[in-house]
Coordinates of C-alpha atoms in Angstrom, one line a residue:
M1 CA -53.5 14.3 -47.4
R2 CA -56.1 16.0 -45.2
Y3 CA -55.3 15.4 -41.5
L4 CA -57.4 16.1 -38.5
I5 CA -55.4 16.5 -35.3
T6 CA -57.5 16.5 -32.1
G7 CA -55.6 18.4 -29.5
G8 CA -53.6 20.0 -32.3
A9 CA -53.0 23.3 -30.5
G10 CA -51.2 21.4 -27.7
F11 CA -47.5 20.7 -27.3
I12 CA -47.1 17.6 -29.5
G13 CA -50.1 18.5 -31.7
S14 CA -48.7 21.8 -32.7
H15 CA -45.3 20.4 -33.7
L16 CA -47.2 17.7 -35.8
T17 CA -49.2 20.5 -37.4
D18 CA -45.9 22.3 -38.4
R19 CA -44.3 19.3 -39.9
L20 CA -47.4 18.1 -41.8
I21 CA -48.1 21.5 -43.4
E22 CA -44.4 21.8 -44.3
H23 CA -44.7 18.4 -46.0
G24 CA -47.5 19.7 -48.1
H25 CA -50.5 18.3 -46.2
H26 CA -53.6 20.0 -45.1
V27 CA -54.2 20.1 -41.3
H28 CA -57.5 20.7 -39.4
V29 CA -57.0 21.2 -35.7
L30 CA -59.7 20.5 -33.3
D31 CA -58.9 21.7 -29.8
N32 CA -61.0 23.0 -26.8
L33 CA -58.0 25.0 -25.6
S34 CA -58.2 23.6 -22.1
T35 CA -54.5 22.9 -22.2
G36 CA -53.6 23.8 -25.8
Q37 CA -52.7 27.4 -26.8
L38 CA -53.7 29.4 -29.8
A39 CA -50.1 30.8 -29.8
N40 CA -48.9 27.3 -30.7
V41 CA -50.6 27.4 -34.1
R42 CA -50.8 31.2 -34.7
Q43 CA -48.2 31.0 -37.4
W44 CA -50.6 29.0 -39.6
Q45 CA -53.8 31.1 -39.1
G46 CA -54.9 32.3 -42.5
H47 CA -52.8 29.7 -44.3
D48 CA -54.8 27.8 -47.0
Q49 CA -53.5 24.5 -45.7
F50 CA -54.7 25.1 -42.1
A51 CA -58.1 25.1 -40.4
L52 CA -59.0 25.5 -36.7
T53 CA -62.1 24.4 -34.9
I54 CA -62.4 25.4 -31.2
G55 CA -64.4 22.6 -29.8
S56 CA -64.4 19.3 -27.9
V57 CA -64.0 15.7 -29.0
L58 CA -67.0 15.0 -26.7
D59 CA -69.2 17.0 -29.1
E60 CA -70.4 14.4 -31.6
Q61 CA -71.7 16.9 -34.1
V62 CA -68.5 18.9 -34.2
L63 CA -66.4 15.7 -34.4
E64 CA -68.5 14.4 -37.3
R65 CA -68.0 17.5 -39.3
C66 CA -64.3 17.4 -38.7
I67 CA -63.7 13.7 -39.5
A68 CA -66.0 13.7 -42.5
K69 CA -63.6 16.2 -44.2
C70 CA -60.3 14.4 -43.5
D71 CA -58.3 11.4 -44.8
R72 CA -56.5 10.7 -41.5
V73 CA -56.9 11.3 -37.8
I74 CA -54.2 11.8 -35.2
H75 CA -56.0 11.7 -31.9
L76 CA -54.0 13.5 -29.2
A77 CA -56.8 15.3 -27.3
A78 CA -56.8 14.1 -23.7
A79 CA -56.7 15.2 -20.2
V80 CA -53.0 14.8 -19.7
G81 CA -50.7 14.1 -16.8
V82 CA -50.5 12.7 -13.4
K83 CA -51.1 16.1 -11.7
R84 CA -54.3 16.5 -13.6
I85 CA -55.7 13.1 -12.5
M86 CA -54.8 13.9 -8.9
D87 CA -56.6 17.3 -9.1
R88 CA -59.6 16.4 -11.5
P89 CA -60.1 12.7 -11.6
V90 CA -63.7 12.6 -13.0
G91 CA -63.1 14.9 -15.9
T92 CA -59.8 13.2 -16.7
I93 CA -61.2 9.7 -16.9
L94 CA -64.3 10.7 -18.8
T95 CA -62.5 12.9 -21.3
N96 CA -60.0 10.2 -22.1
V97 CA -62.3 7.2 -22.5
Q98 CA -65.4 8.9 -23.9
G99 CA -63.4 11.1 -26.2
T100 CA -61.5 8.2 -27.7
E101 CA -64.6 6.1 -28.1
K102 CA -66.3 9.0 -30.0
V103 CA -63.2 9.5 -32.3
L104 CA -62.9 5.8 -33.1
E105 CA -66.6 5.5 -33.8
R106 CA -66.6 8.4 -36.3
A107 CA -63.4 7.2 -37.8
R108 CA -64.9 3.7 -38.3
H109 CA -68.0 5.2 -39.9
H110 CA -65.9 7.1 -42.5
G111 CA -63.1 4.4 -42.8
T112 CA -60.5 6.9 -41.7
K113 CA -57.0 5.8 -40.8
T114 CA -56.2 6.8 -37.2
V115 CA -53.3 7.2 -34.8
L116 CA -54.1 7.1 -31.2
A117 CA -51.8 8.7 -28.7
S118 CA -51.2 6.7 -25.5
T119 CA -48.5 7.0 -22.8
S120 CA -45.8 5.1 -21.0
E121 CA -48.0 5.6 -17.9
V122 CA -49.9 2.5 -19.0
Y123 CA -47.0 0.3 -17.9
G124 CA -47.7 1.4 -14.3
K125 CA -45.3 -0.4 -12.0
A126 CA -44.4 -3.1 -14.6
M127 CA -41.0 -4.6 -14.9
S128 CA -39.5 -5.9 -18.1
K129 CA -40.0 -9.6 -18.9
N130 CA -36.6 -9.8 -20.5
G131 CA -34.8 -8.7 -17.3
G132 CA -33.0 -5.9 -19.1
G133 CA -35.1 -3.2 -17.6
A134 CA -36.6 -1.8 -20.9
L135 CA -40.3 -2.1 -21.3
A136 CA -41.6 -3.7 -24.5
E137 CA -45.1 -3.4 -26.0
E138 CA -46.0 -7.0 -25.1
D139 CA -44.9 -6.7 -21.4
D140 CA -47.6 -7.0 -18.8
L141 CA -49.1 -3.9 -17.4
T142 CA -48.9 -3.6 -13.6
I143 CA -51.4 -1.0 -12.3
G144 CA -51.7 -0.1 -8.6
A145 CA -54.8 -0.4 -6.5
T146 CA -58.0 1.6 -7.5
T147 CA -57.7 3.4 -4.1
K148 CA -54.5 5.0 -5.5
R149 CA -55.8 7.8 -7.7
R150 CA -52.5 8.2 -9.5
W151 CA -53.2 5.0 -11.5
A152 CA -56.5 6.2 -12.9
Y153 CA -54.8 8.1 -15.7
A154 CA -52.8 5.0 -16.7
C155 CA -56.0 3.0 -16.7
S156 CA -57.9 5.5 -18.8
K157 CA -55.2 5.4 -21.5
A158 CA -55.0 1.6 -21.3
M159 CA -58.7 1.5 -22.0
D160 CA -58.1 3.8 -25.0
E161 CA -55.7 1.2 -26.3
F162 CA -58.1 -1.6 -25.7
L163 CA -60.8 0.3 -27.6
A164 CA -58.5 1.0 -30.5
Q165 CA -57.6 -2.7 -30.7
A166 CA -61.2 -3.7 -30.5
Y167 CA -62.2 -1.3 -33.4
H168 CA -59.3 -2.8 -35.4
D169 CA -60.2 -6.4 -34.7
E170 CA -64.0 -6.1 -34.9
Y171 CA -64.5 -3.4 -37.5
G172 CA -61.2 -3.4 -39.4
L173 CA -60.4 0.2 -38.5
A174 CA -56.8 1.1 -39.6
V175 CA -55.6 2.3 -36.2
T176 CA -52.2 2.5 -34.6
C177 CA -51.4 3.2 -30.9
V178 CA -48.3 5.1 -29.9
R179 CA -47.0 5.2 -26.3
F180 CA -45.1 8.4 -25.8
F181 CA -42.3 8.3 -23.2
N182 CA -41.7 11.7 -21.6
T183 CA -41.7 13.8 -24.8
V184 CA -40.1 17.2 -24.3
G185 CA -39.3 20.3 -26.3
P186 CA -40.3 23.9 -27.1
R187 CA -43.9 25.0 -26.3
Q188 CA -44.3 22.5 -23.4
S189 CA -45.7 23.9 -20.2
G190 CA -44.7 23.0 -16.7
N191 CA -48.3 23.6 -15.6
Y192 CA -49.3 20.0 -15.5
G193 CA -46.3 18.5 -13.8
M194 CA -44.0 18.2 -16.8
V195 CA -40.6 18.0 -15.1
V196 CA -38.2 19.5 -17.6
P197 CA -40.0 22.8 -18.3
T198 CA -40.8 23.0 -14.6
F199 CA -37.1 22.8 -13.6
V200 CA -36.1 25.3 -16.3
E201 CA -38.8 27.8 -15.4
R202 CA -37.8 27.7 -11.7
A203 CA -34.1 28.0 -12.4
L204 CA -34.7 31.0 -14.8
S205 CA -36.7 32.6 -12.0
G206 CA -34.0 32.1 -9.5
Q207 CA -36.2 29.8 -7.4
P208 CA -35.0 26.5 -5.9
I209 CA -35.5 23.5 -8.3
Q210 CA -37.9 21.2 -6.4
V211 CA -37.2 17.4 -6.9
H212 CA -40.0 15.2 -5.8
G213 CA -38.9 12.3 -3.6
D214 CA -35.2 11.4 -3.2
G215 CA -34.4 12.1 -6.9
T216 CA -32.9 8.6 -7.6
Q217 CA -35.9 7.6 -9.8
T218 CA -34.9 7.6 -13.4
R219 CA -36.7 8.6 -16.6
C220 CA -36.0 8.7 -20.3
F221 CA -36.7 11.9 -22.3
V222 CA -37.2 12.3 -26.1
H223 CA -37.3 15.4 -28.1
V224 CA -40.6 16.3 -29.6
A225 CA -39.1 16.4 -33.1
D226 CA -38.0 12.8 -32.8
A227 CA -41.5 11.8 -31.6
V228 CA -43.2 13.6 -34.5
R229 CA -40.9 12.0 -37.0
A230 CA -41.9 8.6 -35.6
V231 CA -45.6 9.3 -35.8
M232 CA -45.4 10.5 -39.4
K233 CA -43.4 7.5 -40.5
L234 CA -45.8 5.1 -38.8
M235 CA -48.7 6.6 -40.7
E236 CA -47.1 5.4 -43.9
V237 CA -46.5 1.8 -42.8
P238 CA -49.6 -0.5 -43.3
A239 CA -48.1 -3.2 -41.1
A240 CA -48.3 -0.7 -38.2
E241 CA -52.1 -0.9 -38.2
G242 CA -53.5 -2.8 -35.3
E243 CA -50.2 -2.4 -33.4
V244 CA -48.8 -0.5 -30.4
F245 CA -45.4 1.2 -30.5
N246 CA -43.2 2.8 -27.9
I247 CA -41.9 6.2 -28.9
G248 CA -39.0 7.5 -26.8
R249 CA -35.3 7.5 -26.2
P250 CA -33.6 4.8 -24.1
E251 CA -31.0 6.9 -22.2
E252 CA -31.8 7.1 -18.5
I253 CA -31.2 10.0 -16.2
S254 CA -32.1 10.4 -12.6
I255 CA -34.4 13.3 -11.6
R256 CA -31.7 14.6 -9.3
A257 CA -29.1 14.5 -12.1
L258 CA -31.6 16.2 -14.4
A259 CA -32.0 19.0 -11.8
E260 CA -28.2 19.4 -11.6
R261 CA -27.8 19.6 -15.4
V262 CA -30.5 22.3 -15.6
R263 CA -28.9 24.2 -12.8
A264 CA -25.5 24.0 -14.5
R265 CA -26.9 25.4 -17.8
V266 CA -29.1 28.1 -16.3
D267 CA -27.8 29.3 -12.9
D268 CA -25.3 27.4 -10.8
E269 CA -26.4 29.5 -7.7
V270 CA -29.9 28.0 -7.7
D271 CA -30.6 25.6 -4.9
I272 CA -32.0 22.1 -5.4
T273 CA -34.5 21.0 -2.8
H274 CA -36.3 17.7 -2.2
V275 CA -40.1 17.6 -1.5
P276 CA -41.9 14.4 -0.5
H277 CA -44.4 13.1 -3.0
E278 CA -47.1 13.2 -0.4
E279 CA -46.6 16.9 0.1
V280 CA -47.2 17.5 -3.6
Y281 CA -49.9 14.9 -4.4
G282 CA -51.4 13.9 -1.1
D283 CA -51.2 10.7 1.0
G284 CA -50.7 7.4 -0.7
F285 CA -49.1 8.6 -3.9
E286 CA -47.1 5.9 -5.6
D287 CA -44.3 6.4 -8.1
M288 CA -42.0 4.0 -10.0
Q289 CA -38.2 3.8 -9.8
R290 CA -37.5 3.3 -13.5
R291 CA -39.3 3.5 -16.9
V292 CA -37.2 2.8 -19.9
P293 CA -38.6 2.1 -23.4
D294 CA -37.7 -0.9 -25.5
L295 CA -37.6 0.6 -29.1
T296 CA -36.9 -2.7 -30.9
K297 CA -40.4 -2.8 -32.5
L298 CA -40.3 0.8 -33.6
E299 CA -36.8 0.4 -35.1
A300 CA -37.9 -2.7 -37.1
A301 CA -41.0 -0.9 -38.4
I302 CA -39.5 2.4 -39.5
G303 CA -35.8 2.3 -38.8
Y304 CA -36.2 4.7 -35.9
A305 CA -33.3 6.2 -34.0
P306 CA -33.6 9.3 -31.9
Q307 CA -31.5 12.2 -33.3
F308 CA -31.5 14.6 -30.3
S309 CA -29.4 14.2 -27.2
M310 CA -30.4 15.2 -23.6
D311 CA -28.2 18.2 -24.0
D312 CA -30.1 19.2 -27.2
I313 CA -33.4 18.7 -25.4
L314 CA -32.4 20.9 -22.4
Q315 CA -31.0 23.7 -24.6
D316 CA -34.1 23.8 -26.8
V317 CA -36.3 24.0 -23.7
I318 CA -34.1 26.6 -22.0
D319 CA -34.1 28.8 -25.2
D320 CA -37.9 28.4 -25.6
V321 CA -38.7 29.3 -22.0
T322 CA -36.3 32.2 -22.1
A323 CA -37.9 33.5 -25.3
R324 CA -41.4 33.2 -23.9
R325 CA -40.5 35.0 -20.7
S326 CA -39.2 37.9 -22.8
G327 CA -42.4 37.9 -25.0
R328 CA -40.7 36.4 -28.0
S329 CA -41.0 33.0 -29.7
V330 CA -38.3 30.7 -30.8
S331 CA -38.2 30.5 -34.5
E332 CA -38.5 27.2 -36.3
E333 CA -34.9 27.6 -37.5
H334 CA -33.7 27.9 -34.0
V335 CA -35.7 24.9 -32.7
N336 CA -33.7 22.4 -34.6
G337 CA -36.5 19.9 -35.0
T338 CA -36.2 19.0 -38.7
V339 CA -38.0 15.8 -39.7

């Protein structure tokens, strides 16, 4: 197969590129390098199964040339993260919604099967209907007021999902949406508020690990290799077309406990401090106390079960950050992300 991965030089996209090429597929990466890094795909440059276009999904001519040559599209390109929406709201909203619309329209024109990356952020402040705390794909979304900028990112990705569903229902486009829950692993940067690499980077520098809020809020983290494996399997399941799937790992950990585990693994002399959300993001910032994925639908579709523990995730991130700080890179053999 010939795959186009928009945002393919980014964190998840580069790991997908690795796995797809290793499985014998051809991969064309389209990335404007606003958050992606050439270093993430450097190992494939010059390879006859790899091509790279530096450009934007908002450029219709570039997008047309890329999609016309591929059999499948994995659309990851987006303005990612809560910190980015707080700092650059206009660009984030327009990139996410307009970029997705352009990708879906060109995919429809060529009849190209597509996977659209969404996020657990779309759940907003939602609570599970089943009372068990885990959020299922059919649960209602509970987004905060439009005066709270934090929710604009969630709304932009929810609109991406609505667009994908509309293209499937109205035009018959074979498209699947995947909601990633806190995907973590090698190559992830802490620059955009990603908590695990941020904690690791600060601990390795001997700086205090800064926990936002009181640290009792819980999250669930999944290794990027598990997430990639799920995406690749969903591409092969016709029944997944027109559907939305959570991708994650259901084990909860509080942010304070996460900081303590990073400290224990890196430097037990490092302090852990607490910073109010308002000090980081400004007045009126809202957060949610829990966000746990219900993986029942994904398990039924592809037999999914995450293979990597929280300890595996932390060790891989620590090894990766340590290697990057010393100017090396972690080998694929060391990053135990086999699919």
